[in-house]
Coordinates of C-alpha atoms in Angstrom, one line a residue:
M993 CA -36.3 10.3 12.5
L994 CA -33.1 10.8 10.5
D995 CA -31.3 7.6 9.2
V996 CA -27.6 8.0 8.4
T997 CA -25.4 5.4 6.8
L998 CA -21.7 5.9 7.5
D999 CA -18.6 4.2 6.0
M1000 CA -16.4 4.6 9.1
E1001 CA -12.8 4.1 10.1
Q1002 CA -12.3 4.1 13.9
Y1003 CA -8.7 4.2 15.1
D1004 CA -9.5 2.7 18.5
C1005 CA -11.8 -0.2 17.4
P1006 CA -10.4 -3.8 17.8
F1007 CA -12.5 -5.1 14.9
I1008 CA -11.2 -2.4 12.6
A1009 CA -7.6 -3.2 13.6
A1010 CA -8.1 -6.9 12.9
S1011 CA -9.8 -6.4 9.6
D1012 CA -7.2 -3.9 8.5
A1013 CA -4.3 -6.2 9.4
H1014 CA -5.7 -9.4 7.8
D1015 CA -8.3 -10.5 5.3
V1016 CA -11.1 -11.0 7.8
S1017 CA -14.6 -9.5 8.1
F1018 CA -17.0 -9.1 11.0
S1019 CA -20.7 -9.1 10.9
A1020 CA -22.8 -8.3 14.0
A1021 CA -25.2 -11.0 15.0
H1022 CA -26.1 -9.3 18.3
W1023 CA -24.9 -6.3 20.3
E1024 CA -25.8 -4.7 23.6
F1025 CA -24.3 -1.6 25.2
D1026 CA -23.5 -1.5 28.9
P1027 CA -23.8 2.1 29.9
A1028 CA -22.6 1.4 33.5
G1029 CA -19.3 0.1 32.2
D1030 CA -19.1 2.0 28.9
R1031 CA -18.6 -1.3 27.1
L1032 CA -20.2 -3.0 24.1
D1033 CA -21.1 -6.7 24.3
T1034 CA -21.2 -8.4 20.8
R1035 CA -21.7 -11.7 19.1
M1036 CA -19.9 -11.6 15.8
V1037 CA -19.7 -13.8 12.8
V1038 CA -16.0 -13.6 11.6
E1039 CA -15.1 -14.8 8.1
G1040 CA -11.5 -15.1 6.9
S1041 CA -10.4 -15.6 3.3
T1042 CA -8.6 -18.7 4.6
P1043 CA -8.4 -20.5 7.9
A1044 CA -5.0 -19.0 8.4
A1045 CA -6.3 -15.5 7.8
L1046 CA -9.0 -16.2 10.4
D1047 CA -6.4 -17.3 12.9
A1048 CA -4.3 -14.2 12.3
G1049 CA -7.3 -11.8 12.5
L1050 CA -8.5 -13.3 15.7
R1051 CA -5.0 -13.0 17.3
V1052 CA -5.0 -9.3 16.5
L1053 CA -8.5 -9.0 18.0
R1054 CA -7.5 -10.8 21.2
D1055 CA -4.3 -8.8 21.6
H1056 CA -6.0 -5.4 21.1
E1057 CA -5.9 -3.1 24.1
G1058 CA -9.6 -2.2 23.7
L1059 CA -10.8 -5.8 24.1
R1060 CA -12.0 -6.8 27.5
D1061 CA -13.5 -10.2 27.0
Y1062 CA -13.4 -12.9 24.3
D1063 CA -15.0 -16.3 23.8
L1064 CA -14.8 -18.5 20.7
V1065 CA -18.3 -19.9 20.6
S1066 CA -17.8 -22.1 17.5
R1067 CA -15.7 -22.4 14.4
K1068 CA -15.9 -24.2 11.1
G1069 CA -13.0 -23.7 8.6
P1070 CA -12.5 -20.0 7.9
V1071 CA -15.7 -18.9 9.7
A1072 CA -16.1 -18.4 13.5
H1073 CA -18.7 -17.2 15.9
V1074 CA -17.2 -15.1 18.7
R1075 CA -18.6 -13.3 21.8
T1076 CA -16.7 -10.2 22.8
T1077 CA -16.7 -7.2 25.2
I1078 CA -14.9 -4.1 24.0
D1079 CA -14.4 -0.6 25.5
E1080 CA -16.6 2.1 24.2
T1081 CA -14.9 3.8 21.2
T1082 CA -14.6 7.5 20.7
A1083 CA -17.1 7.4 17.9
M1084 CA -19.6 5.3 19.9
A1085 CA -19.3 7.9 22.8
T1086 CA -20.0 10.8 20.4
I1087 CA -23.0 9.1 18.8
R1088 CA -24.5 8.4 22.3
E1089 CA -23.7 11.8 23.6
Y1090 CA -25.9 13.4 20.9
D1091 CA -28.8 10.9 21.3
G1092 CA -27.8 8.8 18.3
Y1093 CA -28.6 5.1 18.2
I1094 CA -27.8 2.1 16.0
T1095 CA -30.6 1.2 13.6
G1096 CA -29.2 -1.8 11.9
P1097 CA -26.4 -4.5 12.0
F1098 CA -22.9 -3.3 11.3
H1099 CA -20.3 -4.9 9.0
I1100 CA -16.6 -4.5 9.2
A1101 CA -14.0 -5.3 6.5
G1102 CA -10.8 -3.9 5.1
G1103 CA -10.3 -1.7 8.1
R1104 CA -13.7 0.1 7.7
E1105 CA -17.1 -0.3 9.2
L1106 CA -20.6 0.2 7.8
W1107 CA -22.7 2.0 10.4
H1108 CA -26.5 2.6 10.3
V1109 CA -27.2 5.4 12.8
G1110 CA -30.5 7.1 13.7
F1111 CA -31.1 10.6 15.2
D1112 CA -34.4 12.1 16.3
R1113 CA -33.3 15.6 15.4
D1114 CA -31.3 17.0 12.5
A1115 CA -29.3 19.4 14.8
D1116 CA -28.1 16.4 16.9
A1117 CA -26.9 14.6 13.7
D1118 CA -25.1 17.7 12.4
T1119 CA -23.3 18.2 15.7
A1120 CA -22.4 14.5 16.1
L1121 CA -21.0 14.2 12.6
S1122 CA -19.0 17.4 13.0
I1123 CA -17.3 16.1 16.2
L1124 CA -16.8 12.6 14.6
D1125 CA -14.8 14.3 11.9
N1126 CA -12.2 15.4 14.5
D1127 CA -11.1 11.9 15.5
N1128 CA -12.3 9.5 12.7
E1129 CA -12.4 9.2 9.0
Y1130 CA -15.8 8.6 7.6
E1131 CA -18.0 9.1 4.6
V1132 CA -21.8 9.7 4.7
L1133 CA -23.2 7.2 2.2
S1134 CA -26.8 8.2 2.8
R1135 CA -28.8 10.6 4.9
E1136 CA -32.6 10.2 4.8
S1137 CA -35.6 11.3 6.8
V1138 CA -37.9 8.5 7.7
D1139 CA -41.5 9.3 8.6
L1140 CA -43.6 7.3 11.1
T1141 CA -45.5 5.5 8.3
E1142 CA -42.2 4.3 6.6
L1143 CA -40.8 3.3 10.0
S1144 CA -43.9 1.3 10.9
G1145 CA -43.7 -0.5 7.5
F1146 CA -40.1 -1.3 8.0
V1147 CA -40.6 -2.8 11.5
Q1148 CA -43.6 -4.9 10.3
N1149 CA -41.6 -6.3 7.4
V1150 CA -38.4 -7.2 9.1
G1151 CA -39.4 -10.9 9.0
A1152 CA -40.0 -10.7 5.2
A1153 CA -36.6 -9.1 4.8
M1154 CA -34.9 -11.9 6.8
T1155 CA -36.6 -14.5 4.6
L1156 CA -35.0 -12.9 1.5
I1157 CA -31.6 -12.8 3.3
E1158 CA -31.9 -16.5 4.2
G1159 CA -32.7 -17.2 0.6
C1160 CA -29.4 -15.6 -0.4
R1161 CA -27.6 -17.6 2.2
D1162 CA -29.1 -20.8 0.7
L1163 CA -27.1 -20.1 -2.5
S1164 CA -23.9 -21.9 -3.0
T1165 CA -20.8 -19.8 -3.9
R1166 CA -21.0 -20.8 -7.6
E1167 CA -24.8 -20.2 -7.8
R1168 CA -24.4 -16.7 -6.2
E1169 CA -21.4 -15.8 -8.5
T1170 CA -23.3 -17.0 -11.6
L1171 CA -26.4 -15.1 -10.8
E1172 CA -24.4 -12.0 -10.1
A1173 CA -22.6 -12.3 -13.4
A1174 CA -25.8 -12.9 -15.2
V1175 CA -27.6 -9.9 -13.7
S1176 CA -24.7 -7.5 -14.0
G1177 CA -23.9 -8.7 -17.5
G1178 CA -27.5 -8.2 -18.8
Y1179 CA -28.4 -11.9 -19.3
F1180 CA -31.9 -11.2 -18.2
D1181 CA -32.2 -7.9 -20.3
S1182 CA -33.8 -7.5 -23.6
P1183 CA -31.9 -7.4 -25.8
R1184 CA -29.7 -9.8 -23.9
G1185 CA -26.1 -8.9 -23.0
E1186 CA -24.4 -12.0 -21.6
T1187 CA -25.4 -15.3 -23.1
L1188 CA -25.1 -18.9 -21.8
G1189 CA -22.0 -19.2 -24.0
S1190 CA -20.3 -16.1 -22.6
L1191 CA -21.2 -17.1 -19.0
A1192 CA -19.9 -20.6 -19.6
D1193 CA -16.6 -19.2 -20.9
Q1194 CA -16.4 -16.8 -17.9
F1195 CA -16.7 -19.8 -15.4
D1196 CA -14.8 -22.2 -17.7
V1197 CA -17.7 -24.7 -17.8
S1198 CA -20.1 -26.0 -20.4
K1199 CA -23.3 -24.3 -21.4
P1200 CA -25.5 -27.0 -19.9
A1201 CA -23.6 -26.7 -16.6
V1202 CA -24.0 -22.9 -16.4
S1203 CA -27.6 -23.2 -17.3
K1204 CA -28.2 -25.8 -14.6
T1205 CA -26.4 -23.5 -12.0
L1206 CA -28.6 -20.6 -13.1
R1207 CA -31.8 -22.6 -12.8
R1208 CA -30.9 -23.9 -9.3
G1209 CA -30.0 -20.3 -8.1
Q1210 CA -33.2 -18.9 -9.6
A1211 CA -35.3 -21.7 -8.1
K1212 CA -33.9 -21.0 -4.6
T1213 CA -34.4 -17.2 -4.8
M1214 CA -37.8 -17.4 -6.4
A1215 CA -39.1 -19.8 -3.7
R1216 CA -38.1 -17.2 -1.0
I1217 CA -39.6 -14.3 -3.0
T1218 CA -42.9 -16.2 -3.3
E1219 CA -42.9 -16.9 0.4
V1220 CA -42.4 -13.1 1.1
L1221 CA -45.2 -12.2 -1.3
E1222 CA -47.6 -14.5 0.4
T1223 CA -46.7 -12.9 3.8
L1224 CA -47.2 -9.4 2.4
D1225 CA -50.6 -10.5 0.9
E1226 CA -51.7 -11.8 4.3
E1227 CA -50.7 -8.5 6.0
T1228 CA -52.6 -6.5 3.3
E1229 CA -55.8 -8.6 3.9

């Protein structure tokens, strides 16, 4: 199996159009292709930078000629859950024609889409990518061969991966931003880069406040990591 990650801009995709026109992003919660109608059914989480941005992005989505059905399932502030049916895009048709298949969730923001696509044969991948280049702009971010052992391990550990993702979602915005700044700035390195003082200055808070935020964030992520390690130990046994 060949696993290819693409940074794609599709000219005929309603989600691309909406995210290009306004500050909204789409993350696939579920998708299912209808080969009889050449249409894609999706459930998407839509996030806007503001409630107004979300409204504007959803208007573009609803008005797009490629949209066939739309249902606002739920909404809270700048985040919505929508169910849609869209026409098959040119890129989708090309991938399917050469026996390609989606291997992971896709994310759309800033007029571009991150695709994870699988092919059983290198020749099919080469042909599909060559044809995609005629009608779309894309960049191959990675192209890796995955053997059966690696694939089996991935499938078996999907639950563990989701546990880690849920741990990240448990973080508040401030906890996530503080952890990211600490890691990227070398706070956990030896010798240390960022310090509590420099992090406090960066977020315009006191050193005790930034320390408390770091401890909360670490506690949440470590709890999830420990849970995953226990799961992996059970599978090994």
